[in-house]
Amino acid sequence: MTQEEWLSLSEASALLGVHPSTLRRWSDQGEIESTRTSGGHRRFTRGAVEQYLRGQQLPERAEPAPKGQITPSTTTDMSQAWRDSFPAEHREAVRHLGQRLLGLMLQYLTRQNEDERFLQESRAIGRRYGAEIAKAGLAMLQVVEAFLYFRSQFTDMALALPAFPRPGDEAESRRLHGRVDRFMNEVLLGTIEGWELGTGGRVLTLG
């Protein structure tokens, strides 16, 4: 394997919002790049998976995703109003950052260990968000409003994951809620940092 990050079947299917059997069939048909470990387990590159998250339509013959499960169109619909507040030249960058952030959060939540690299990367993406917001001339109030909106949406998506514990497993549920909070806190801190750097510390106001 190369230095590129590889995902398991469950991680890749969660990131794409499809059932593992769907992704397994796509792999067998050569529709998405994959390889096998010496033990016969499938592995997918993050880059191959993210081609779908960058707006590519999923094949029509895929089984419908379970109710509440994540699909690329969910991300697109969710962020449309937010992107429309940006000048046209900034919208593509904002769309890509949102998809990247969602994919990163899903990988962080489905891993068993507390890998600090995911938190560091979420903060870095937040900085890029902040820089784009500053370039668009949006005020800090709009930054916070947008963050609260996306935090709510991303949390709802995480709760809909098949891997998320169902009611009754209270200890595990608290642990994962805590991970969502840590992840999104890093995004907020990074966004503020990026906005401050982009505005030079100037206070922008609405109107």
Coordinates of N, CA and C in Angstrom, one line a residue:
M1 N 0.8 -1.2 0.0 CA 0.0 0.0 0.0 C 0.9 1.2 0.0
T2 N 0.3 2.3 -0.6 CA 1.1 3.6 -0.7 C 0.9 4.4 0.6
Q3 N 1.4 5.6 0.6 CA 1.2 6.5 1.8 C -0.2 7.0 1.9
E4 N -1.0 6.9 0.8 CA -2.3 7.4 0.8 C -3.1 6.6 1.9
E5 N -4.1 7.3 2.5 CA -4.9 6.7 3.6 C -5.9 5.7 2.9
W6 N -6.0 4.5 3.5 CA -6.9 3.5 3.1 C -8.0 3.3 4.1
L7 N -9.2 3.0 3.6 CA -10.4 2.8 4.4 C -10.9 1.4 4.3
S8 N -11.5 0.9 5.4 CA -12.1 -0.4 5.3 C -13.4 -0.3 4.6
L9 N -14.0 -1.5 4.3 CA -15.3 -1.5 3.7 C -16.4 -0.7 4.5
S10 N -16.4 -0.9 5.8 CA -17.4 -0.2 6.6 C -17.2 1.3 6.6
E11 N -15.9 1.7 6.7 CA -15.6 3.1 6.8 C -15.9 3.8 5.5
A12 N -15.6 3.1 4.3 CA -15.9 3.7 3.0 C -17.4 3.8 2.8
S13 N -18.1 2.8 3.1 CA -19.6 2.8 2.9 C -20.3 3.8 3.8
A14 N -19.8 4.0 5.0 CA -20.3 5.1 5.9 C -20.1 6.4 5.3
L15 N -18.9 6.6 4.7 CA -18.5 7.9 4.1 C -19.4 8.2 2.9
L16 N -19.7 7.2 2.1 CA -20.5 7.4 0.9 C -22.0 7.4 1.2
G17 N -22.4 6.8 2.4 CA -23.8 6.8 2.7 C -24.6 5.7 2.0
V18 N -23.9 4.5 1.8 CA -24.5 3.4 1.1 C -24.3 2.2 2.0
H19 N -25.1 1.1 1.7 CA -24.9 -0.1 2.4 C -23.6 -0.8 1.9
P20 N -22.9 -1.5 2.9 CA -21.7 -2.2 2.5 C -21.8 -3.1 1.3
S21 N -23.0 -3.7 1.1 CA -23.2 -4.7 0.0 C -23.2 -3.9 -1.3
T22 N -23.7 -2.7 -1.3 CA -23.6 -1.8 -2.5 C -22.2 -1.5 -2.9
L23 N -21.4 -1.1 -1.9 CA -20.0 -0.7 -2.2 C -19.3 -2.0 -2.6
R24 N -19.6 -3.1 -2.0 CA -18.9 -4.4 -2.4 C -19.2 -4.7 -3.9
R25 N -20.4 -4.5 -4.3 CA -20.8 -4.8 -5.7 C -20.1 -3.8 -6.6
W26 N -20.1 -2.5 -6.3 CA -19.3 -1.5 -7.1 C -17.9 -1.9 -7.3
S27 N -17.3 -2.4 -6.2 CA -15.9 -2.8 -6.2 C -15.7 -4.0 -7.2
D28 N -16.6 -4.9 -7.1 CA -16.5 -6.1 -7.9 C -16.7 -5.7 -9.4
Q29 N -17.5 -4.7 -9.7 CA -17.7 -4.3 -11.1 C -16.7 -3.2 -11.6
G30 N -15.8 -2.9 -10.7 CA -14.7 -2.0 -11.1 C -15.2 -0.5 -11.1
E31 N -16.3 -0.2 -10.4 CA -16.8 1.2 -10.5 C -16.1 2.1 -9.4
I32 N -15.4 1.5 -8.5 CA -14.6 2.2 -7.5 C -13.3 1.4 -7.2
E33 N -12.2 2.1 -7.2 CA -10.9 1.5 -7.0 C -10.8 0.9 -5.6
S34 N -10.3 -0.4 -5.5 CA -10.1 -1.0 -4.2 C -9.0 -2.0 -4.4
T35 N -8.5 -2.5 -3.2 CA -7.5 -3.6 -3.2 C -7.9 -4.5 -2.1
R36 N -7.2 -5.6 -1.9 CA -7.4 -6.5 -0.8 C -6.2 -6.7 0.0
T37 N -6.3 -6.9 1.3 CA -5.2 -7.2 2.1 C -4.9 -8.7 2.0
S38 N -3.8 -9.1 2.6 CA -3.4 -10.5 2.6 C -4.4 -11.4 3.2
G39 N -5.3 -10.8 4.1 CA -6.3 -11.6 4.7 C -7.6 -11.6 3.9
G40 N -7.6 -10.9 2.7 CA -8.8 -10.9 1.9 C -9.8 -9.8 2.1
H41 N -9.4 -8.8 3.0 CA -10.3 -7.7 3.3 C -10.1 -6.6 2.3
R42 N -11.3 -6.0 1.9 CA -11.2 -4.9 0.9 C -10.7 -3.6 1.6
R43 N -10.0 -2.8 0.8 CA -9.5 -1.5 1.2 C -9.7 -0.5 0.1
F44 N -10.1 0.7 0.4 CA -10.4 1.7 -0.5 C -9.6 3.0 -0.2
T45 N -9.1 3.6 -1.2 CA -8.4 4.9 -1.0 C -9.3 6.0 -0.6
R46 N -8.9 6.9 0.3 CA -9.8 8.0 0.6 C -10.1 8.8 -0.7
G47 N -9.1 9.0 -1.5 CA -9.2 9.8 -2.7 C -10.3 9.2 -3.6
A48 N -10.4 7.9 -3.8 CA -11.4 7.3 -4.6 C -12.8 7.5 -4.1
V49 N -12.9 7.3 -2.8 CA -14.2 7.5 -2.1 C -14.6 9.0 -2.2
E50 N -13.7 9.9 -2.1 CA -14.1 11.3 -2.1 C -14.5 11.8 -3.5
Q51 N -14.2 11.1 -4.5 CA -14.7 11.4 -5.8 C -16.2 11.5 -5.8
Y52 N -16.9 10.6 -5.1 CA -18.3 10.6 -5.0 C -18.8 11.8 -4.1
L53 N -18.0 12.1 -3.1 CA -18.4 13.3 -2.2 C -18.1 14.6 -2.9
R54 N -17.4 14.6 -4.0 CA -17.2 15.9 -4.7 C -18.3 16.2 -5.7
G55 N -19.4 15.5 -5.6 CA -20.6 15.8 -6.4 C -20.9 14.8 -7.4
Q56 N -20.1 13.7 -7.6 CA -20.4 12.7 -8.6 C -21.7 12.0 -8.2
Q57 N -22.6 11.7 -9.2 CA -23.8 11.0 -8.9 C -23.5 9.6 -8.6
L58 N -24.2 9.0 -7.6 CA -24.1 7.6 -7.3 C -24.8 6.8 -8.4
P59 N -24.4 5.6 -8.7 CA -25.1 4.8 -9.7 C -26.5 4.6 -9.4
E60 N -27.4 4.6 -10.4 CA -28.8 4.5 -10.1 C -29.2 3.1 -9.6
R61 N -28.4 2.1 -9.8 CA -28.8 0.8 -9.4 C -28.5 0.5 -8.0
A62 N -27.9 1.5 -7.3 CA -27.6 1.2 -5.9 C -28.9 1.0 -5.1
E63 N -28.8 0.2 -4.0 CA -29.9 0.0 -3.1 C -30.2 1.3 -2.4
P64 N -31.5 1.7 -2.2 CA -31.7 2.9 -1.5 C -31.0 2.9 -0.1
A65 N -30.5 4.0 0.3 CA -29.9 4.1 1.6 C -31.0 4.1 2.6
P66 N -30.7 3.5 3.8 CA -31.7 3.5 4.9 C -32.1 4.9 5.3
K67 N -33.3 5.1 5.8 CA -33.8 6.4 6.2 C -32.9 7.0 7.2
G68 N -32.5 8.3 6.9 CA -31.6 9.0 7.8 C -30.2 8.8 7.5
Q69 N -29.8 7.9 6.5 CA -28.4 7.7 6.2 C -27.9 8.8 5.3
I70 N -26.6 9.0 5.3 CA -26.1 10.2 4.6 C -25.8 9.9 3.2
T71 N -26.1 10.8 2.3 CA -25.8 10.8 0.9 C -25.2 12.1 0.5
P72 N -24.5 12.1 -0.7 CA -23.9 13.4 -1.1 C -25.0 14.4 -1.4
S73 N -26.2 14.0 -1.8 CA -27.2 15.0 -2.1 C -27.7 15.7 -0.8
T74 N -27.6 14.9 0.4 CA -28.0 15.5 1.7 C -27.0 16.6 2.0
T75 N -25.7 16.4 1.8 CA -24.8 17.5 2.0 C -25.0 18.7 1.1
T76 N -25.3 18.4 -0.1 CA -25.5 19.5 -1.1 C -26.7 20.4 -0.7
D77 N -27.9 19.7 -0.4 CA -29.1 20.4 0.0 C -28.9 21.2 1.3
M78 N -28.2 20.6 2.3 CA -28.0 21.2 3.6 C -27.2 22.5 3.4
S79 N -26.2 22.5 2.5 CA -25.3 23.7 2.5 C -25.7 24.7 1.4
Q80 N -26.8 24.5 0.7 CA -27.1 25.3 -0.4 C -27.3 26.8 0.0
A81 N -28.1 27.0 1.1 CA -28.4 28.3 1.5 C -27.1 29.0 2.0
W82 N -26.3 28.3 2.7 CA -25.0 28.8 3.2 C -24.1 29.2 2.1
R83 N -24.0 28.4 1.1 CA -23.1 28.8 -0.1 C -23.7 30.0 -0.8
D84 N -25.0 30.1 -0.9 CA -25.6 31.2 -1.6 C -25.2 32.6 -1.0
S85 N -24.8 32.6 0.3 CA -24.4 33.8 0.9 C -23.1 34.3 0.5
F86 N -22.3 33.4 -0.2 CA -21.0 33.8 -0.7 C -21.1 34.3 -2.1
P87 N -20.1 35.2 -2.5 CA -20.0 35.5 -3.9 C -19.7 34.2 -4.7
A88 N -20.1 34.2 -6.0 CA -19.9 33.0 -6.8 C -18.5 32.4 -6.8
E89 N -17.5 33.3 -6.8 CA -16.1 32.8 -6.9 C -15.7 32.0 -5.7
H90 N -16.4 32.1 -4.6 CA -16.0 31.4 -3.3 C -16.8 30.1 -3.1
R91 N -17.9 29.9 -3.8 CA -18.9 28.9 -3.5 C -18.3 27.5 -3.7
E92 N -17.5 27.3 -4.7 CA -16.9 25.9 -5.0 C -16.0 25.5 -3.8
A93 N -15.2 26.5 -3.4 CA -14.3 26.2 -2.3 C -15.0 25.8 -1.0
V94 N -16.1 26.6 -0.7 CA -16.9 26.3 0.5 C -17.6 24.9 0.4
R95 N -18.1 24.6 -0.8 CA -18.8 23.3 -1.0 C -17.8 22.2 -0.8
H96 N -16.6 22.3 -1.3 CA -15.6 21.2 -1.1 C -15.2 21.1 0.3
L97 N -15.0 22.2 1.0 CA -14.6 22.2 2.4 C -15.7 21.5 3.3
G98 N -17.0 21.7 3.0 CA -18.1 21.1 3.7 C -18.1 19.6 3.5
Q99 N -17.9 19.1 2.3 CA -17.8 17.7 2.0 C -16.6 17.1 2.7
R100 N -15.5 17.8 2.6 CA -14.3 17.2 3.2 C -14.5 17.1 4.7
L101 N -15.1 18.1 5.3 CA -15.3 18.1 6.8 C -16.2 17.0 7.2
L102 N -17.3 16.8 6.5 CA -18.3 15.7 6.8 C -17.6 14.4 6.7
G103 N -16.9 14.1 5.6 CA -16.2 12.8 5.5 C -15.2 12.6 6.6
L104 N -14.5 13.7 7.0 CA -13.5 13.5 8.1 C -14.2 13.2 9.4
M105 N -15.3 13.9 9.7 CA -16.0 13.6 11.0 C -16.5 12.2 11.0
L106 N -17.0 11.7 9.9 CA -17.5 10.3 9.9 C -16.4 9.3 10.1
Q107 N -15.3 9.5 9.6 CA -14.1 8.6 9.8 C -13.7 8.7 11.3
Y108 N -13.7 9.9 11.8 CA -13.3 10.1 13.2 C -14.2 9.3 14.2
L109 N -15.5 9.4 13.9 CA -16.5 8.8 14.8 C -16.5 7.3 14.6
T110 N -16.2 6.7 13.5 CA -16.3 5.3 13.3 C -15.0 4.6 13.7
R111 N -14.0 5.3 14.1 CA -12.7 4.7 14.6 C -12.8 4.5 16.1
Q112 N -12.2 3.5 16.6 CA -12.2 3.2 18.0 C -11.2 4.1 18.8
N113 N -10.1 4.5 18.2 CA -9.1 5.2 18.9 C -9.3 6.7 18.8
E114 N -8.8 7.5 19.7 CA -8.9 8.9 19.7 C -7.7 9.5 18.9
D115 N -7.7 9.4 17.6 CA -6.6 9.8 16.7 C -6.6 11.4 16.6
E116 N -5.6 12.0 17.2 CA -5.5 13.4 17.3 C -5.4 14.0 15.9
R117 N -4.9 13.3 14.9 CA -4.8 13.8 13.5 C -6.1 14.3 13.0
F118 N -7.2 13.6 13.3 CA -8.5 14.0 12.8 C -8.9 15.4 13.4
L119 N -8.6 15.6 14.7 CA -8.9 16.8 15.3 C -8.0 18.0 14.7
Q120 N -6.8 17.7 14.5 CA -5.9 18.7 13.9 C -6.4 19.1 12.5
E121 N -6.8 18.1 11.7 CA -7.2 18.3 10.4 C -8.6 19.1 10.4
S122 N -9.4 18.8 11.4 CA -10.7 19.5 11.4 C -10.5 21.0 11.7
R123 N -9.5 21.2 12.6 CA -9.2 22.6 12.9 C -8.6 23.3 11.7
A124 N -7.7 22.6 10.9 CA -7.1 23.2 9.7 C -8.2 23.5 8.7
I125 N -9.2 22.6 8.5 CA -10.3 22.9 7.6 C -11.1 24.1 8.1
G126 N -11.3 24.2 9.4 CA -12.0 25.4 10.0 C -11.2 26.7 9.7
R127 N -9.9 26.6 9.7 CA -9.1 27.8 9.3 C -9.4 28.2 7.9
R128 N -9.5 27.2 7.0 CA -9.8 27.5 5.6 C -11.2 28.1 5.4
Y129 N -12.1 27.5 6.2 CA -13.5 28.1 6.2 C -13.4 29.6 6.6
G130 N -12.7 29.8 7.7 CA -12.6 31.2 8.2 C -12.0 32.2 7.2
A131 N -11.0 31.7 6.5 CA -10.4 32.5 5.5 C -11.3 32.8 4.3
E132 N -12.1 31.8 3.9 CA -13.1 32.0 2.8 C -14.2 33.0 3.3
I133 N -14.6 32.9 4.6 CA -15.6 33.8 5.1 C -15.1 35.2 5.1
A134 N -13.8 35.4 5.5 CA -13.2 36.7 5.6 C -13.1 37.3 4.2
K135 N -12.7 36.5 3.2 CA -12.6 37.0 1.8 C -14.0 37.4 1.3
A136 N -15.0 36.7 1.7 CA -16.4 37.0 1.3 C -16.9 38.3 2.0
G137 N -16.2 38.8 3.0 CA -16.7 40.0 3.7 C -17.8 39.7 4.7
L138 N -17.9 38.5 5.2 CA -19.0 38.2 6.1 C -18.5 38.6 7.6
A139 N -19.5 39.0 8.4 CA -19.2 39.4 9.8 C -19.1 38.2 10.7
M140 N -18.6 38.4 11.9 CA -18.4 37.4 12.9 C -19.8 36.8 13.3
L141 N -20.8 37.6 13.4 CA -22.1 37.1 13.7 C -22.6 36.0 12.7
Q142 N -22.3 36.3 11.4 CA -22.6 35.3 10.4 C -21.8 34.0 10.5
V143 N -20.5 34.2 10.9 CA -19.7 33.0 11.2 C -20.3 32.1 12.2
V144 N -20.7 32.7 13.3 CA -21.3 31.9 14.4 C -22.6 31.3 14.1
E145 N -23.4 32.1 13.4 CA -24.7 31.5 12.9 C -24.5 30.3 12.0
A146 N -23.6 30.5 11.1 CA -23.3 29.4 10.2 C -22.8 28.1 10.9
F147 N -21.9 28.4 11.9 CA -21.3 27.3 12.6 C -22.4 26.5 13.4
L148 N -23.3 27.2 14.1 CA -24.3 26.6 14.8 C -25.3 25.8 14.0
Y149 N -25.5 26.3 12.8 CA -26.4 25.6 11.8 C -25.7 24.3 11.4
F150 N -24.4 24.4 11.0 CA -23.7 23.2 10.5 C -23.5 22.2 11.7
R151 N -23.2 22.7 12.9 CA -23.0 21.8 14.0 C -24.3 20.9 14.2
S152 N -25.4 21.6 14.2 CA -26.7 20.8 14.3 C -26.9 19.8 13.2
Q153 N -26.6 20.2 12.0 CA -26.8 19.3 10.9 C -25.8 18.1 10.9
F154 N -24.6 18.4 11.2 CA -23.6 17.4 11.2 C -23.8 16.4 12.4
T155 N -24.3 16.9 13.5 CA -24.6 16.0 14.7 C -25.8 15.1 14.3
D156 N -26.8 15.7 13.7 CA -27.9 14.8 13.3 C -27.5 13.7 12.3
M157 N -26.6 14.0 11.4 CA -26.1 13.0 10.5 C -25.3 11.9 11.2
A158 N -24.5 12.4 12.2 CA -23.7 11.4 12.9 C -24.7 10.4 13.7
L159 N -25.7 11.0 14.3 CA -26.7 10.2 15.0 C -27.4 9.2 14.1
A160 N -27.5 9.5 12.8 CA -28.2 8.6 11.9 C -27.3 7.5 11.4
L161 N -26.0 7.5 11.7 CA -25.1 6.4 11.2 C -25.5 5.1 11.8
P162 N -25.5 4.0 11.0 CA -25.7 2.7 11.6 C -24.8 2.3 12.7
A163 N -23.6 2.9 12.7 CA -22.6 2.5 13.7 C -22.8 3.2 15.0
F164 N -23.7 4.3 15.0 CA -23.9 5.0 16.2 C -24.8 4.2 17.2
P165 N -24.4 4.2 18.5 CA -25.2 3.3 19.4 C -26.6 3.7 19.5
R166 N -27.5 2.7 19.6 CA -28.9 2.9 19.8 C -29.2 3.2 21.2
P167 N -30.4 3.8 21.5 CA -30.8 4.0 22.9 C -30.6 2.7 23.8
G168 N -30.1 2.9 24.9 CA -29.9 1.8 25.8 C -28.4 1.6 26.1
D169 N -27.5 2.0 25.2 CA -26.1 1.9 25.4 C -25.7 3.3 25.8
E170 N -26.0 3.8 27.0 CA -25.8 5.2 27.4 C -24.4 5.6 27.5
A171 N -23.5 4.7 28.0 CA -22.1 5.0 28.1 C -21.5 5.3 26.8
E172 N -21.7 4.4 25.8 CA -21.2 4.6 24.5 C -21.7 5.8 23.8
S173 N -23.0 6.0 24.0 CA -23.6 7.2 23.4 C -23.0 8.5 24.0
R174 N -22.8 8.6 25.2 CA -22.1 9.7 25.8 C -20.7 9.9 25.3
R175 N -20.0 8.8 25.1 CA -18.6 8.9 24.6 C -18.6 9.5 23.2
L176 N -19.5 9.0 22.3 CA -19.6 9.5 21.0 C -20.1 10.9 20.9
H177 N -21.0 11.3 21.7 CA -21.5 12.7 21.8 C -20.3 13.6 22.1
G178 N -19.5 13.1 23.1 CA -18.3 13.9 23.4 C -17.3 14.0 22.3
R179 N -17.2 13.0 21.5 CA -16.3 13.1 20.3 C -16.8 14.0 19.3
V180 N -18.2 14.0 19.1 CA -18.7 15.0 18.2 C -18.4 16.5 18.7
D181 N -18.6 16.7 20.0 CA -18.3 18.0 20.5 C -16.9 18.4 20.4
R182 N -16.0 17.5 20.6 CA -14.5 17.8 20.5 C -14.2 18.1 19.0
F183 N -14.7 17.4 18.1 CA -14.5 17.6 16.7 C -15.0 19.0 16.3
M184 N -16.2 19.3 16.6 CA -16.8 20.5 16.2 C -16.2 21.7 16.9
N185 N -15.8 21.5 18.1 CA -15.1 22.6 18.8 C -13.8 23.0 18.1
E186 N -13.1 22.0 17.6 CA -11.9 22.3 16.9 C -12.2 23.1 15.6
V187 N -13.3 22.7 14.9 CA -13.7 23.4 13.7 C -14.0 24.9 14.0
L188 N -14.7 25.1 15.1 CA -15.1 26.5 15.5 C -13.8 27.3 15.8
L189 N -12.9 26.7 16.6 CA -11.7 27.5 16.9 C -10.9 27.8 15.7
G190 N -10.8 26.8 14.8 CA -10.1 27.0 13.5 C -10.7 28.1 12.6
T191 N -12.1 28.1 12.6 CA -12.8 29.0 11.8 C -12.6 30.4 12.3
I192 N -12.6 30.6 13.6 CA -12.3 31.9 14.2 C -10.9 32.4 13.9
E193 N -9.9 31.5 14.0 CA -8.6 31.8 13.7 C -8.4 32.2 12.2
G194 N -9.0 31.5 11.3 CA -8.9 31.8 9.9 C -9.6 33.1 9.6
W195 N -10.7 33.4 10.2 CA -11.4 34.7 10.0 C -10.6 35.8 10.5
E196 N -10.0 35.7 11.7 CA -9.2 36.8 12.3 C -8.0 37.0 11.4
L197 N -7.3 36.0 10.9 CA -6.2 36.2 10.1 C -6.6 36.9 8.8
G198 N -7.8 36.5 8.2 CA -8.2 37.0 7.0 C -8.7 38.4 7.0
T199 N -9.2 38.9 8.2 CA -9.6 40.2 8.4 C -8.6 41.1 9.1
G200 N -7.5 40.5 9.5 CA -6.5 41.3 10.2 C -7.0 41.8 11.6
G201 N -8.0 41.1 12.1 CA -8.6 41.5 13.4 C -9.6 42.6 13.3
R202 N -10.0 43.0 12.1 CA -11.0 44.1 12.0 C -12.3 43.5 12.4
V203 N -13.1 44.4 13.0 CA -14.5 44.0 13.3 C -15.4 44.3 12.2
L204 N -16.0 43.3 11.6 CA -17.0 43.5 10.5 C -18.4 43.4 11.1
T205 N -19.2 44.3 10.6 CA -20.6 44.3 11.1 C -21.6 44.1 10.0
L206 N -22.8 43.6 10.3 CA -23.8 43.4 9.3 C -24.3 44.8 8.8
G207 N -24.7 44.8 7.5 CA -25.2 46.0 6.9 C -24.2 47.0 6.5

